Amino acid sequence: RKEVEQDPGPFNVPEGATVAFNCTYSNSASQSFFWYRQDCRKEPKLLMSVYSSGNEDGRFTAQLNRASQYISLLIRDSKLSDSATYLCVVNLYNFNKFYFGSGTKLNVKP
Amino acid sequence: DAMVIQNPRYQVTQFGKPVTLSCSQTLNHNVMYWYQQKSSQAPKLLFHYYDKDFNNEADTPDNFQSRRPNTSFCFLDIRSPGLGDAAMYLCATSRGYETGSYEQYFGPGTRLTVT
């Protein structure tokens, strides 16, 4: 079983739409959670850390559900520039090691 | 200002010809990582260093080696590249969980082609 699982998509949405991605993780010892954005043929860039209480940054909202072992990313008012692959990343408690999901591809269309 | 720098950005090597990829950081982070990423796949951790302590992943082929001569630099050596080693190689850094910081910062990657 994979440590981190994501729906690969693609999610094809019109500009202005709201879209949500989920990610599940298998290890209950997971401590820290992140969403990264990766553009085609570029490196991953940190989008948001995910905190237990949930957090929001502009149009982006991240939630953590420890009981069900999933994290989510909500993007409101999608822009063309949001088109990318979104990687869910999980870190275990007291380990300098990160587990990546295979990414969810988002295409925002005019 | 570049914080994690990788050179070269593009590398072409011949089948079986050793190649070295380099990574440097200006963040003074304790941990440096090497990942391999193939098209439409998640980055796959090859190994990481906490300071000078080397941590190899169990499924990393012996063909891949790494060196970290100092805090700022880390190298990935591929001793005998095969066609299957063509990929993007990503270097990343983090402060380390011991500092309470878990975020990773990636370099721009080196795209390796094997002919």
XYZ file of N, CA and C in Angstrom:
675
model
N 0.851 -1.187 0.000
C 0.000 0.000 0.000
C 0.888 1.239 0.000
N 0.528 2.234 -0.797
C 1.326 3.440 -0.868
C 1.130 4.254 0.398
N 2.199 4.963 0.774
C 2.120 5.823 1.957
C 1.139 6.971 1.755
N 1.125 7.509 0.563
C 0.287 8.677 0.253
C -0.403 8.426 -1.079
N -1.701 8.627 -1.109
C -2.461 8.375 -2.340
C -3.282 9.597 -2.724
N -3.236 9.877 -4.002
C -4.001 10.990 -4.557
C -4.692 10.529 -5.830
N -5.808 11.161 -6.124
C -6.475 10.969 -7.405
C -5.631 11.690 -8.460
N -5.151 10.987 -9.486
C -4.264 11.639 -10.451
C -4.955 12.668 -11.342
N -6.297 12.623 -11.396
C -7.013 13.528 -12.285
C -6.855 13.100 -13.735
N -6.879 14.003 -14.703
C -6.889 15.445 -14.473
C -8.266 15.983 -14.102
N -8.233 17.070 -13.355
C -9.430 17.839 -13.075
C -9.445 18.985 -14.096
N -10.473 18.983 -14.919
C -10.622 20.038 -15.922
C -11.751 20.944 -15.479
N -11.428 22.177 -15.145
C -12.433 23.095 -14.604
C -12.368 24.416 -15.353
N -13.494 25.131 -15.413
C -13.476 26.464 -16.033
C -12.927 27.495 -15.052
N -12.436 28.570 -15.603
C -12.006 29.692 -14.759
C -13.116 30.087 -13.817
N -12.742 30.420 -12.595
C -13.736 30.861 -11.624
C -14.345 29.736 -10.810
N -14.095 28.508 -11.209
C -14.683 27.377 -10.487
C -13.967 27.143 -9.168
N -14.640 26.424 -8.292
C -14.029 25.938 -7.062
C -13.715 24.457 -7.250
N -12.522 24.079 -6.853
C -12.119 22.681 -7.034
C -11.453 22.197 -5.749
N -11.655 20.927 -5.433
C -11.094 20.362 -4.207
C -10.365 19.057 -4.514
N -9.221 18.899 -3.890
C -8.439 17.663 -4.001
C -8.339 17.030 -2.623
N -8.380 15.712 -2.605
C -8.121 14.991 -1.370
C -6.878 14.145 -1.505
N -6.324 13.811 -0.369
C -5.120 12.993 -0.313
C -5.239 12.148 0.954
N -4.980 10.862 0.849
C -5.023 10.005 2.035
C -3.627 9.497 2.349
N -3.355 9.308 3.630
C -2.058 8.789 4.047
C -2.285 7.578 4.939
N -1.323 6.665 4.908
C -1.556 5.369 5.562
C -0.962 5.282 6.968
N 0.046 6.109 7.255
C 0.738 5.964 8.528
C 0.193 6.950 9.554
N -0.382 6.417 10.619
C -0.976 7.286 11.635
C 0.072 8.103 12.387
N 1.362 7.734 12.236
C 2.435 8.503 12.877
C 2.827 9.731 12.065
N 2.147 9.967 10.971
C 2.439 11.141 10.150
C 2.214 12.408 10.971
N 3.146 13.328 10.823
C 3.157 14.495 11.708
C 2.909 15.807 10.985
N 3.527 15.932 9.813
C 3.447 17.206 9.092
C 2.956 16.951 7.674
N 2.224 17.924 7.178
C 1.523 17.731 5.914
C 1.670 18.984 5.069
N 1.829 18.758 3.772
C 2.096 19.883 2.893
C 1.398 19.672 1.555
N 1.088 20.774 0.912
C 0.733 20.757 -0.498
C 1.827 21.500 -1.261
N 2.326 20.844 -2.304
C 3.281 21.455 -3.214
C 2.622 21.578 -4.584
N 3.054 22.559 -5.299
C 2.612 22.754 -6.675
C 3.808 22.489 -7.568
N 3.565 21.749 -8.656
C 4.637 21.482 -9.602
C 4.142 21.787 -11.015
N 4.809 22.725 -11.654
C 4.531 23.024 -13.056
C 5.317 22.060 -13.930
N 4.852 21.901 -15.159
C 5.444 20.933 -16.065
C 6.950 21.164 -16.210
N 7.730 20.139 -15.952
C 9.182 20.150 -16.121
C 9.879 21.143 -15.187
N 9.217 21.469 -14.078
C 9.830 22.336 -13.077
C 9.882 21.611 -11.740
N 10.527 22.266 -10.758
C 10.610 21.650 -9.449
C 9.338 21.900 -8.641
N 9.065 21.048 -7.646
C 7.938 21.325 -6.749
C 8.205 22.583 -5.930
N 7.149 23.335 -5.725
C 7.256 24.537 -4.879
C 6.203 24.439 -3.790
N 6.626 24.793 -2.591
C 5.724 24.712 -1.454
C 4.561 25.666 -1.632
N 3.361 25.120 -1.577
C 2.151 25.939 -1.665
C 1.659 26.269 -0.258
N 1.471 25.234 0.538
C 0.979 25.439 1.895
C 1.412 24.301 2.797
N 1.709 24.647 4.035
C 1.757 23.640 5.082
C 0.321 23.463 5.575
N 0.015 22.289 6.097
C -1.352 22.016 6.537
C -1.344 21.824 8.041
N -2.090 22.632 8.745
C -2.104 22.572 10.201
C -3.379 21.914 10.694
N -3.319 21.438 11.904
C -4.448 20.681 12.453
C -5.738 21.476 12.433
N -5.614 22.773 12.633
C -6.815 23.609 12.702
C -7.293 24.040 11.325
N -6.553 23.629 10.294
C -6.880 24.095 8.952
C -6.284 25.474 8.742
N -5.978 25.786 7.515
C -5.421 27.104 7.257
C -5.777 27.578 5.858
N -5.758 28.878 5.729
C -6.206 29.511 4.493
C -5.150 30.511 4.052
N -4.947 30.560 2.736
C -4.027 31.547 2.177
C -4.651 32.061 0.897
N -5.324 33.182 1.008
C -6.002 33.731 -0.170
C -7.091 32.801 -0.664
N -6.942 32.341 -1.895
C -7.972 31.477 -2.499
C -7.797 30.005 -2.124
N -6.776 29.709 -1.385
C -6.431 28.321 -1.069
C -6.730 28.016 0.404
N -7.407 26.884 0.612
C -7.697 26.435 1.965
C -7.275 24.982 2.097
N -6.547 24.685 3.158
C -6.115 23.312 3.409
C -6.729 22.828 4.709
N -7.129 21.570 4.715
C -7.712 20.965 5.906
C -7.031 19.636 6.186
N -6.983 19.302 7.464
C -6.424 18.015 7.893
C -7.467 17.277 8.710
N -7.668 16.017 8.409
C -8.559 15.167 9.188
C -7.744 13.975 9.661
N -7.278 14.045 10.897
C -6.397 12.981 11.414
C -7.174 11.687 11.625
N -8.400 11.795 12.046
C -9.188 10.576 12.331
C -9.344 9.726 11.074
N -9.596 10.393 9.952
C -9.782 9.681 8.695
C -8.509 9.630 7.855
N -7.463 10.277 8.342
C -6.145 10.267 7.687
C -6.227 10.787 6.261
N -6.774 11.985 6.143
C -6.707 12.629 4.833
C -6.507 14.122 5.007
N -5.954 14.711 3.958
C -5.852 16.159 3.879
C -6.517 16.615 2.584
N -6.940 17.845 2.582
C -7.631 18.363 1.409
C -7.080 19.736 1.050
N -7.251 20.072 -0.202
C -6.904 21.395 -0.704
C -8.077 21.913 -1.506
N -8.549 23.099 -1.144
C -9.655 23.739 -1.848
C -9.119 24.979 -2.545
N -9.417 25.090 -3.809
C -9.026 26.284 -4.568
C -10.304 26.972 -5.025
N -10.473 28.212 -4.605
C -11.651 28.990 -5.009
C -11.274 29.911 -6.161
N -12.280 30.264 -6.967
C -12.087 31.226 -8.053
C -10.841 30.868 -8.882
N -10.841 29.692 -9.427
C -9.668 29.176 -10.159
C -9.220 30.126 -11.255
N -7.903 30.255 -11.365
C -7.281 31.062 -12.420
C -6.580 30.135 -13.413
N -6.390 30.637 -14.612
C -5.642 29.864 -15.603
C -4.275 29.471 -15.048
N -3.682 30.389 -14.282
C -2.339 30.160 -13.742
C -2.302 29.098 -12.643
N -3.461 28.635 -12.201
C -3.489 27.550 -11.216
C -3.259 26.189 -11.859
N -3.277 26.136 -13.171
C -3.045 24.861 -13.869
C -1.657 24.338 -13.527
N -1.622 23.157 -12.962
C -0.368 22.562 -12.488
C -0.699 21.190 -11.917
N 0.322 20.521 -11.425
C 0.119 19.287 -10.658
C 0.309 19.612 -9.187
N -0.599 19.134 -8.355
C -0.563 19.411 -6.924
C -0.158 18.131 -6.186
N 0.940 18.242 -5.479
C 1.519 17.093 -4.781
C 1.207 17.168 -3.298
N 0.716 16.081 -2.776
C 0.486 15.948 -1.342
C 1.738 15.322 -0.733
N 2.239 15.892 0.345
C 3.483 15.424 0.944
C 3.290 15.270 2.451
N 3.791 14.173 2.956
C 3.594 13.826 4.368
C 4.940 13.513 5.004
N 5.108 13.934 6.233
C 6.346 13.677 6.966
C 6.010 12.941 8.260
N 6.807 11.920 8.562
C 6.568 11.161 9.793
C 7.175 11.887 10.985
N 6.609 11.638 12.137
C 7.116 12.231 13.365
C 8.568 11.805 13.593
N 9.418 12.789 13.792
C 10.825 12.548 14.117
C 11.600 11.821 13.017
N 11.204 12.065 11.792
C 11.957 11.536 10.667
C 12.207 12.645 9.661
N 13.415 12.676 9.143
C 13.720 13.632 8.086
C 13.451 12.995 6.738
N 12.231 12.551 6.551
C 11.893 11.856 5.306
C 10.465 12.224 4.937
N 10.257 12.438 3.660
C 8.967 12.900 3.176
C 8.410 11.881 2.184
N 7.116 11.675 2.277
C 6.436 10.777 1.350
C 5.546 11.615 0.437
N 5.697 11.360 -0.854
C 4.967 12.129 -1.854
C 3.833 11.312 -2.460
N 2.707 11.964 -2.656
C 1.702 11.391 -3.540
C 2.150 11.588 -4.976
N 1.483 10.910 -5.879
C 1.874 10.993 -7.292
C 1.322 12.238 -7.967
N 0.536 13.021 -7.234
C 0.085 14.293 -7.769
C -1.283 14.244 -8.407
N -1.973 15.362 -8.331
C -3.265 15.557 -8.993
C -3.103 16.685 -9.994
N -3.432 16.383 -11.225
C -3.266 17.388 -12.283
C -4.527 18.228 -12.403
N -4.327 19.542 -12.415
C -5.426 20.493 -12.577
C -5.237 21.266 -13.871
N -6.281 21.285 -14.696
C -6.312 22.123 -15.900
C -7.449 23.122 -15.733
N -7.118 24.390 -15.685
C -8.131 25.438 -15.629
C -8.259 26.017 -17.029
N -9.478 26.003 -17.552
C -9.693 26.402 -18.943
C -10.497 27.708 -19.006
N -10.243 28.498 -20.060
C -10.959 29.778 -20.192
C -12.450 29.554 -20.356
N 16.648 35.498 -5.273
C 17.948 34.915 -4.955
C 17.818 33.394 -4.858
N 18.593 32.694 -5.646
C 18.531 31.236 -5.644
C 18.984 30.715 -4.295
N 18.266 29.770 -3.744
C 18.604 29.236 -2.435
C 19.148 27.820 -2.551
N 18.574 27.049 -3.498
C 19.074 25.710 -3.795
C 19.407 25.707 -5.287
N 20.648 25.468 -5.564
C 21.162 25.610 -6.931
C 21.617 24.248 -7.429
N 21.222 23.919 -8.625
C 21.653 22.653 -9.206
C 22.353 22.913 -10.534
N 23.443 22.178 -10.716
C 24.192 22.271 -11.968
C 24.600 20.894 -12.444
N 24.589 20.668 -13.752
C 23.967 21.552 -14.738
C 22.453 21.417 -14.721
N 21.732 22.240 -15.434
C 20.283 22.094 -15.531
C 19.919 20.967 -16.493
N 20.745 20.762 -17.485
C 20.512 19.688 -18.454
C 21.839 18.957 -18.648
N 21.759 17.645 -18.601
C 22.959 16.834 -18.763
C 22.652 15.692 -19.722
N 23.496 15.550 -20.716
C 23.390 14.411 -21.629
C 24.619 13.551 -21.418
N 24.420 12.290 -21.193
C 25.548 11.383 -21.020
C 25.304 10.130 -21.859
N 26.381 9.416 -22.093
C 26.256 8.179 -22.858
C 26.004 7.010 -21.923
N 25.379 6.015 -22.440
C 25.144 4.783 -21.704
C 26.466 4.305 -21.095
N 26.475 4.106 -19.770
C 27.652 3.585 -19.104
C 28.713 4.605 -18.734
N 28.556 5.850 -19.168
C 29.572 6.867 -18.870
C 29.223 7.585 -17.569
N 30.121 7.536 -16.584
C 29.809 8.138 -15.273
C 29.448 9.616 -15.402
N 28.548 10.037 -14.537
C 28.131 11.429 -14.540
C 27.936 11.890 -13.099
N 28.227 13.146 -12.847
C 28.047 13.750 -11.520
C 27.153 14.968 -11.627
N 26.156 15.002 -10.768
C 25.267 16.159 -10.675
C 25.576 16.866 -9.360
N 25.471 18.184 -9.374
C 25.819 18.912 -8.161
C 24.662 19.753 -7.653
N 24.690 19.976 -6.358
C 23.681 20.777 -5.680
C 24.385 21.617 -4.623
N 23.994 22.873 -4.544
C 24.521 23.716 -3.476
C 23.370 24.509 -2.876
N 23.549 24.919 -1.631
C 22.483 25.648 -0.945
C 23.077 26.806 -0.153
N 22.284 27.868 -0.093
C 22.694 29.044 0.677
C 21.854 29.184 1.943
N 21.070 28.136 2.261
C 20.145 28.209 3.385
C 20.756 27.727 4.694
N 21.923 27.098 4.609
C 22.573 26.515 5.790
C 21.692 25.451 6.462
N 20.965 24.715 5.642
C 20.107 23.657 6.158
C 20.915 22.409 6.472
N 20.434 21.679 7.488
C 21.144 20.481 7.923
C 20.965 19.308 6.959
N 19.794 19.242 6.351
C 19.450 18.046 5.595
C 19.450 18.355 4.101
N 20.062 17.466 3.338
C 20.018 17.571 1.872
C 19.547 16.240 1.308
N 18.684 16.331 0.296
C 18.035 15.150 -0.277
C 18.313 15.094 -1.777
N 18.342 13.871 -2.280
C 18.316 13.655 -3.729
C 17.102 12.806 -4.072
N 16.325 13.324 -5.041
C 15.163 12.616 -5.552
C 15.346 12.371 -7.043
N 14.746 11.271 -7.491
C 14.620 11.000 -8.918
C 13.138 11.118 -9.274
N 12.849 11.868 -10.338
C 11.459 11.980 -10.771
C 11.341 11.692 -12.255
N 10.537 10.709 -12.561
C 10.230 10.389 -13.953
C 8.864 10.961 -14.297
N 8.613 11.045 -15.583
C 7.424 11.720 -16.071
C 6.151 11.170 -15.419
N 5.320 12.098 -14.935
C 4.019 11.787 -14.336
C 4.115 10.907 -13.088
N 5.271 10.892 -12.469
C 5.422 10.116 -11.236
C 5.824 11.041 -10.090
N 5.633 10.541 -8.887
C 6.071 11.287 -7.702
C 7.590 11.278 -7.624
N 8.166 12.295 -7.030
C 9.608 12.228 -6.747
C 9.907 11.013 -5.873
N 10.990 10.317 -6.215
C 11.387 9.119 -5.472
C 12.679 9.426 -4.738
N 12.657 9.290 -3.424
C 13.837 9.605 -2.624
C 14.917 8.558 -2.876
N 16.105 9.043 -3.193
C 17.255 8.150 -3.371
C 18.044 8.019 -2.070
N 18.385 9.171 -1.483
C 19.084 9.212 -0.194
C 19.012 10.615 0.370
N 19.416 10.721 1.637
C 19.531 12.046 2.220
C 20.653 12.061 3.247
N 21.150 13.256 3.497
C 22.177 13.499 4.509
C 21.585 14.361 5.607
N 21.794 13.954 6.834
C 21.633 14.902 7.935
C 23.047 15.277 8.350
N 23.423 16.481 8.033
C 24.818 16.905 8.233
C 25.689 15.928 7.439
N 26.574 15.198 8.106
C 27.404 14.247 7.359
C 26.875 12.815 7.436
N 25.786 12.625 8.149
C 25.212 11.277 8.270
C 24.420 10.937 7.021
N 24.837 9.852 6.380
C 24.246 9.438 5.119
C 23.130 8.427 5.373
N 21.997 8.624 4.714
C 20.853 7.728 4.841
C 20.414 7.274 3.456
N 20.667 5.999 3.190
C 20.338 5.452 1.874
C 18.958 4.798 1.921
N 18.206 4.925 0.852
C 16.939 4.202 0.764
C 17.233 2.758 0.333
N 16.464 1.826 0.872
C 16.741 0.401 0.649
C 16.688 0.027 -0.832
N 15.847 0.728 -1.590
C 15.673 0.342 -2.991
C 16.472 1.229 -3.949
N 17.390 2.018 -3.417
C 18.246 2.825 -4.301
C 19.341 1.927 -4.868
N 19.459 1.853 -6.189
C 20.484 0.974 -6.786
C 21.889 1.411 -6.392
N 22.794 0.438 -6.340
C 24.198 0.721 -6.007
C 24.864 1.639 -7.022
N 24.281 1.719 -8.172
C 24.772 2.579 -9.249
C 24.750 4.064 -8.851
N 23.955 4.389 -7.845
C 23.808 5.764 -7.389
C 24.586 5.938 -6.092
N 25.449 6.950 -6.082
C 26.235 7.262 -4.898
C 26.100 8.763 -4.625
N 26.457 9.141 -3.402
C 26.375 10.563 -3.072
C 27.529 10.958 -2.179
N 27.868 12.234 -2.252
C 28.905 12.809 -1.405
C 28.432 14.151 -0.894
N 28.771 14.441 0.352
C 28.475 15.766 0.888
C 29.743 16.255 1.575
N 30.584 16.957 0.856
C 31.874 17.370 1.428
C 31.760 18.461 2.485
N 30.702 19.240 2.430
C 30.468 20.281 3.437
C 28.981 20.602 3.486
N 28.598 21.518 4.366
C 27.178 21.830 4.551
C 26.518 22.293 3.272
N 27.246 23.028 2.459
C 26.641 23.697 1.316
C 26.478 22.828 0.079
N 27.308 21.827 -0.066
C 27.341 21.080 -1.321
C 26.977 19.611 -1.136
N 26.321 19.082 -2.173
C 26.023 17.657 -2.193
C 26.061 17.209 -3.650
N 26.627 16.028 -3.884
C 26.786 15.526 -5.242
C 26.081 14.188 -5.401
N 25.556 13.982 -6.587
C 24.991 12.693 -6.964
C 25.857 12.119 -8.076
N 26.414 10.946 -7.818
C 27.231 10.263 -8.818
C 26.455 9.065 -9.351
N 26.352 8.988 -10.666
C 25.755 7.809 -11.293
C 26.892 7.099 -12.011
N 27.243 5.952 -11.507
C 28.497 5.309 -11.936
C 28.411 4.760 -13.361
N 27.298 4.177 -13.697
C 27.144 3.585 -15.027
C 25.698 3.790 -15.466
N 25.412 4.979 -15.980
C 24.015 5.289 -16.309
C 23.431 4.349 -17.355
N 22.228 3.904 -17.071
C 21.474 3.128 -18.052
C 20.356 3.984 -18.609
N 19.715 3.472 -19.648
C 18.632 4.226 -20.269
C 17.513 4.503 -19.270
N 17.327 3.595 -18.326
C 16.286 3.749 -17.320
C 16.583 4.821 -16.281
N 17.790 5.364 -16.307
C 18.151 6.415 -15.348
C 17.840 7.805 -15.879
N 17.368 7.879 -17.087
C 16.966 9.179 -17.632
C 15.774 9.695 -16.834
N 15.918 10.875 -16.291
C 14.904 11.410 -15.376
C 15.285 12.830 -15.006
N 14.409 13.461 -14.224
C 14.753 14.725 -13.555
C 15.303 14.358 -12.186
N 16.438 14.941 -11.823
C 17.020 14.722 -10.506
C 16.888 16.012 -9.709
N 16.200 15.880 -8.595
C 15.879 17.034 -7.761
C 16.676 16.975 -6.465
N 17.259 18.094 -6.136
C 17.927 18.251 -4.839
C 17.004 19.095 -3.961
N 16.937 18.749 -2.704
C 16.105 19.519 -1.784
C 16.830 19.648 -0.450
N 16.414 20.637 0.320
C 16.996 20.828 1.644
C 15.885 21.048 2.663
N 16.209 20.773 3.909
C 15.326 21.173 5.009
C 16.175 21.389 6.250
N 15.624 22.122 7.201
C 16.372 22.356 8.441
C 16.516 21.069 9.237
N 15.506 20.213 9.153
C 15.527 18.973 9.918
C 14.521 19.014 11.045
N 13.869 17.878 11.298
C 12.810 17.839 12.308
C 13.339 18.249 13.682
N 14.640 18.038 13.910
C 15.221 18.368 15.215
C 15.084 19.846 15.542
N 14.936 20.659 14.498
C 14.789 22.096 14.704
C 13.319 22.499 14.779
N 12.433 21.526 14.598
C 11.004 21.830 14.591
C 10.489 22.315 13.256
N 11.351 22.283 12.245
C 10.953 22.758 10.919
C 10.972 21.595 9.953
N 9.884 21.425 9.219
C 9.751 20.254 8.360
C 9.690 20.585 6.882
N 9.707 21.842 6.526
C 9.486 22.198 5.122
C 10.716 21.921 4.285
N 10.475 21.488 3.061
C 11.542 21.207 2.113
C 11.577 22.283 1.044
N 12.776 22.569 0.579
C 12.968 23.535 -0.489
C 13.736 22.846 -1.608
N 13.198 22.976 -2.803
C 13.768 22.248 -3.934
C 14.606 23.151 -4.831
N 15.637 22.550 -5.406
C 16.343 23.195 -6.499
C 15.579 23.001 -7.788
N 16.050 23.641 -8.873
C 15.330 23.594 -10.142
C 15.437 22.255 -10.864
N 16.322 21.381 -10.396
C 16.444 20.061 -11.001
C 17.478 20.012 -12.106
N 17.988 18.822 -12.326
C 18.841 18.528 -13.486
C 18.132 17.454 -14.299
N 17.912 17.765 -15.567
C 17.261 16.777 -16.429
C 18.345 15.970 -17.123
N 18.377 14.688 -16.845
C 19.408 13.806 -17.377
C 18.865 13.009 -18.548
N 19.598 13.068 -19.637
C 19.304 12.247 -20.819
C 20.433 11.254 -21.002
N 20.097 10.013 -21.257
C 21.104 8.968 -21.490
C 20.954 8.465 -22.921
N 22.032 8.564 -23.668
C 21.964 8.166 -25.091
C 22.668 6.832 -25.335
